[in-house]
XYZ file of C-alpha atoms in Angstrom:
293
model
C 0.000 0.000 0.003
C 0.998 3.618 -0.522
C 1.946 5.999 2.251
C -1.071 6.849 4.433
C -1.641 10.289 5.971
C -3.843 11.788 8.709
C -4.169 15.231 10.269
C -3.869 15.628 14.024
C -5.651 18.919 14.792
C -5.098 20.888 17.959
C -7.726 20.276 20.645
C -9.063 23.440 22.263
C -10.888 23.417 25.583
C -13.442 26.187 25.164
C -14.532 25.462 28.749
C -12.902 23.328 31.430
C -14.567 22.660 34.762
C -12.706 20.444 37.201
C -15.598 18.997 39.156
C -13.533 17.165 41.740
C -10.757 14.740 42.493
C -11.654 11.074 42.693
C -10.398 8.729 45.374
C -8.211 7.013 42.755
C -6.369 10.301 42.223
C -7.836 11.159 38.831
C -9.952 14.274 38.304
C -13.501 14.379 36.960
C -13.953 17.155 34.431
C -16.492 18.687 32.104
C -15.317 20.443 28.960
C -16.621 21.743 25.673
C -13.944 20.737 23.193
C -13.420 22.057 19.658
C -10.677 21.461 17.108
C -8.498 23.936 15.245
C -7.255 24.128 11.691
C -3.699 24.086 13.057
C -2.207 20.707 13.871
C 0.407 18.018 13.325
C 0.598 15.463 10.497
C 0.960 11.695 10.952
C 2.113 9.377 8.147
C 2.124 5.577 8.076
C 4.267 3.321 5.904
C 2.140 0.132 6.048
C 3.495 -3.289 6.940
C 6.958 -2.069 7.938
C 8.293 -2.901 11.410
C 6.627 -0.750 14.053
C 8.715 2.401 14.477
C 8.413 6.168 14.738
C 10.340 9.051 13.232
C 9.601 12.572 14.473
C 10.380 15.637 12.362
C 9.064 19.164 12.054
C 9.658 22.520 13.762
C 8.752 21.348 17.293
C 10.188 17.829 17.056
C 13.063 18.531 19.454
C 10.641 19.214 22.315
C 8.569 16.074 21.716
C 10.737 13.840 23.914
C 12.083 10.341 23.247
C 10.486 8.686 20.229
C 10.069 5.341 22.021
C 7.884 7.005 24.680
C 5.710 8.886 22.183
C 1.935 8.421 22.421
C 1.860 7.370 18.753
C 3.784 4.194 19.591
C 1.801 3.654 22.788
C -1.403 3.853 20.755
C -0.088 1.424 18.146
C 0.881 -1.081 20.841
C -2.520 -0.705 22.531
C -4.163 -1.315 19.156
C -2.073 -4.432 18.530
C -3.028 -5.827 21.961
C -6.717 -5.583 21.066
C -6.657 -6.544 17.380
C -5.084 -9.972 16.838
C -2.637 -10.158 13.911
C -3.019 -6.426 13.317
C -1.073 -4.892 10.462
C 1.173 -2.115 11.747
C 3.897 -0.041 10.111
C 6.401 2.767 10.428
C 5.025 6.121 11.527
C 6.399 9.532 10.656
C 5.164 12.385 12.845
C 5.547 15.916 11.513
C 5.388 17.928 14.718
C 4.098 21.474 14.260
C 2.245 22.189 17.509
C 4.004 23.326 20.677
C 4.599 20.578 23.237
C 3.087 20.593 26.778
C 0.915 23.423 25.538
C -2.673 22.563 26.460
C -3.489 21.706 22.851
C -3.738 17.934 23.223
C -1.063 17.575 20.560
C 0.283 14.213 21.688
C -3.234 12.871 22.201
C -4.313 14.053 18.767
C -1.199 12.467 17.241
C -2.071 9.161 18.937
C -5.677 9.368 17.746
C -4.516 10.044 14.180
C -2.274 6.973 14.385
C -5.245 4.890 15.548
C -7.359 6.174 12.638
C -4.608 5.157 10.227
C -4.328 1.694 11.781
C -8.102 1.311 11.668
C -8.079 2.080 7.950
C -5.179 -0.263 7.331
C -6.950 -3.107 9.146
C -10.470 -2.483 7.851
C -11.914 -1.360 11.199
C -14.755 1.140 11.425
C -14.060 4.244 13.494
C -16.800 3.217 15.922
C -15.207 -0.194 16.562
C -15.090 -0.559 20.372
C -11.538 -1.899 20.182
C -10.419 1.433 18.769
C -12.001 3.350 21.646
C -10.488 0.894 24.130
C -7.035 1.439 22.637
C -7.566 5.199 22.820
C -8.576 5.036 26.503
C -5.564 2.885 27.310
C -3.265 5.436 25.650
C -4.410 8.594 27.410
C -7.415 10.480 28.762
C -7.594 12.992 25.880
C -7.156 10.437 23.101
C -10.805 9.259 22.850
C -12.172 12.742 22.092
C -9.536 13.163 19.383
C -10.468 9.930 17.561
C -13.197 11.732 15.631
C -12.051 15.366 15.933
C -15.342 17.228 16.031
C -16.740 19.506 18.738
C -18.146 17.587 21.706
C -18.850 17.769 25.393
C -16.387 15.631 27.327
C -16.922 14.441 30.896
C -15.508 12.056 33.488
C -11.823 11.421 32.869
C -12.323 12.033 29.151
C -14.190 8.766 28.623
C -17.766 10.121 28.442
C -18.363 11.907 25.150
C -21.423 13.545 23.687
C -22.456 13.187 20.078
C -20.718 15.675 17.754
C -22.002 19.233 18.134
C -22.748 21.519 15.205
C -20.995 24.591 16.575
C -20.842 27.705 14.427
C -17.267 28.189 13.171
C -15.321 30.306 15.660
C -12.559 32.544 14.331
C -9.678 32.539 16.789
C -6.024 33.296 17.439
C -3.936 30.735 19.309
C -0.927 32.073 21.220
C 1.775 30.118 23.007
C 4.542 32.015 24.781
C 6.957 29.068 24.379
C 6.695 27.990 28.009
C 6.052 24.287 28.590
C 3.511 23.614 31.352
C 3.232 19.892 32.239
C -0.345 18.895 32.992
C 0.563 16.913 36.119
C 2.187 19.949 37.694
C -0.876 22.099 37.075
C -3.162 19.534 38.709
C -0.805 19.332 41.684
C -0.931 23.112 41.993
C -4.735 22.950 41.906
C -4.349 21.161 45.234
C -7.549 19.125 45.457
C -7.477 16.305 47.998
C -8.847 12.881 46.966
C -12.629 12.954 47.242
C -12.805 16.769 47.254
C -15.028 18.811 44.935
C -14.044 22.138 43.356
C -16.611 24.903 43.856
C -17.835 26.634 40.723
C -20.686 26.882 38.239
C -22.277 23.628 37.163
C -21.322 22.672 33.631
C -24.423 21.874 31.552
C -24.815 18.516 29.849
C -25.746 20.216 26.596
C -25.683 23.559 24.832
C -28.581 25.974 24.528
C -30.169 25.603 21.099
C -29.497 29.249 20.283
C -25.723 28.732 20.565
C -25.519 26.068 17.856
C -26.036 28.481 14.994
C -24.949 31.792 16.452
C -21.331 32.612 17.267
C -22.292 35.637 19.390
C -24.650 33.537 21.514
C -22.023 30.826 21.858
C -19.368 33.299 23.016
C -21.811 34.704 25.589
C -22.487 31.180 26.838
C -18.770 30.394 27.054
C -18.063 33.531 29.073
C -20.013 32.085 32.010
C -17.989 28.866 32.188
C -14.315 29.156 33.213
C -11.198 27.130 32.725
C -10.533 26.027 36.307
C -6.891 25.290 35.523
C -6.077 28.896 34.685
C -5.231 29.982 38.279
C -2.776 27.141 39.018
C -1.221 27.415 35.548
C -0.748 31.175 35.976
C 0.896 30.560 39.338
C 3.375 28.162 37.723
C 3.948 30.199 34.563
C 3.185 33.933 34.924
C 4.097 34.364 31.242
C 0.645 32.962 30.430
C -0.846 36.045 32.053
C 1.235 38.284 29.798
C -0.125 36.534 26.732
C -3.713 36.751 27.988
C -3.326 40.447 28.823
C -1.909 41.205 25.389
C -4.880 39.514 23.731
C -7.412 41.084 26.084
C -6.201 44.574 25.131
C -6.929 43.941 21.454
C -10.126 45.455 20.032
C -10.681 42.297 17.964
C -10.795 39.984 21.007
C -14.275 38.939 22.131
C -13.254 36.242 24.643
C -9.777 35.377 25.940
C -9.082 32.104 27.707
C -6.431 29.459 28.321
C -6.814 26.057 26.691
C -6.415 22.877 28.726
C -3.673 23.097 31.331
C -1.812 25.785 29.337
C 0.319 27.450 28.267
C -1.590 28.149 25.031
C -4.238 30.856 25.238
C -6.765 31.901 22.623
C -8.848 34.899 21.639
C -12.150 34.483 19.827
C -12.825 37.138 17.189
C -15.705 38.158 14.931
C -14.079 37.036 11.689
C -11.078 35.352 10.094
C -9.895 38.770 8.930
C -9.950 40.085 12.503
C -8.086 36.983 13.710
C -5.406 37.426 11.043
C -4.948 41.107 11.931
C -4.644 40.296 15.624
C -2.164 37.498 14.940
C 0.049 39.800 12.883
C 0.074 42.392 15.650
C 0.933 39.858 18.364
C 3.787 38.446 16.269
C 5.133 41.932 15.640
C 5.306 42.505 19.393
C 6.420 38.979 20.350
C 8.250 37.440 17.367
C 9.481 34.443 19.393
C 5.951 33.310 20.338
C 3.920 30.687 18.464
C 0.886 32.477 17.014
C -1.745 30.973 14.722
C -4.976 32.463 13.378
C -7.421 29.617 12.855
C -11.035 28.484 12.899
C -12.392 26.284 15.692
C -15.100 23.751 14.848
């Protein structure tokens, strides 16, 4: 077979409520997740020995290849699909690492989609979801990268949501913020709940076709990991303040556990103008105008 290819789009947490810490140490969450036009690329050379090569502008920060989530996902797939055909993966890494964009999880999900295609599995095959869960908590929502509500430890997913396209600017100040450290800084004891607004199980009907209504809805639901992330990496606050000062910005928030922040704008033109201005002021930052869906 010829070389196979899949996109691994950035995952954006439009909301992120940490509802509490479970007695097993994991955290229950509720999040409205969307996916960006920006992302990594994953290639598969079928039927070669299982291996991974990482290239691209952010490859150096991706860590050891043998510990990459792409290989973990492939091994989890092989454990659940007897005599599975595998291959050699090539990951073109474009997204910042440890950035709150679910890059590694999206890479792993793209690898699973490629293996599913190679082995004739449907994307709703339960073995694929099981392999995703075994690989990481954000991998299941990235298997079919469309907007959804995510709950539990990332294992309870809504049906895809028809969100209006959201023009946005993604900004990363080149500071890596490991997720585990942010959760430690959150400081919840096992069994404890985190006070805050209740995250709805669905979206108001008016938000599904109206970007203004959706932004108003999002403004009432925070990202609970912003305070601990800001305490660990004050540079995140600088990026958020820079975006908040912009006349184009309608909502500014951090994604995931950081350090990437985003500004929602009225149009792609406004997002592009804002991105140019941020890059002019901070040329070393990673800045991407995009559309979230």
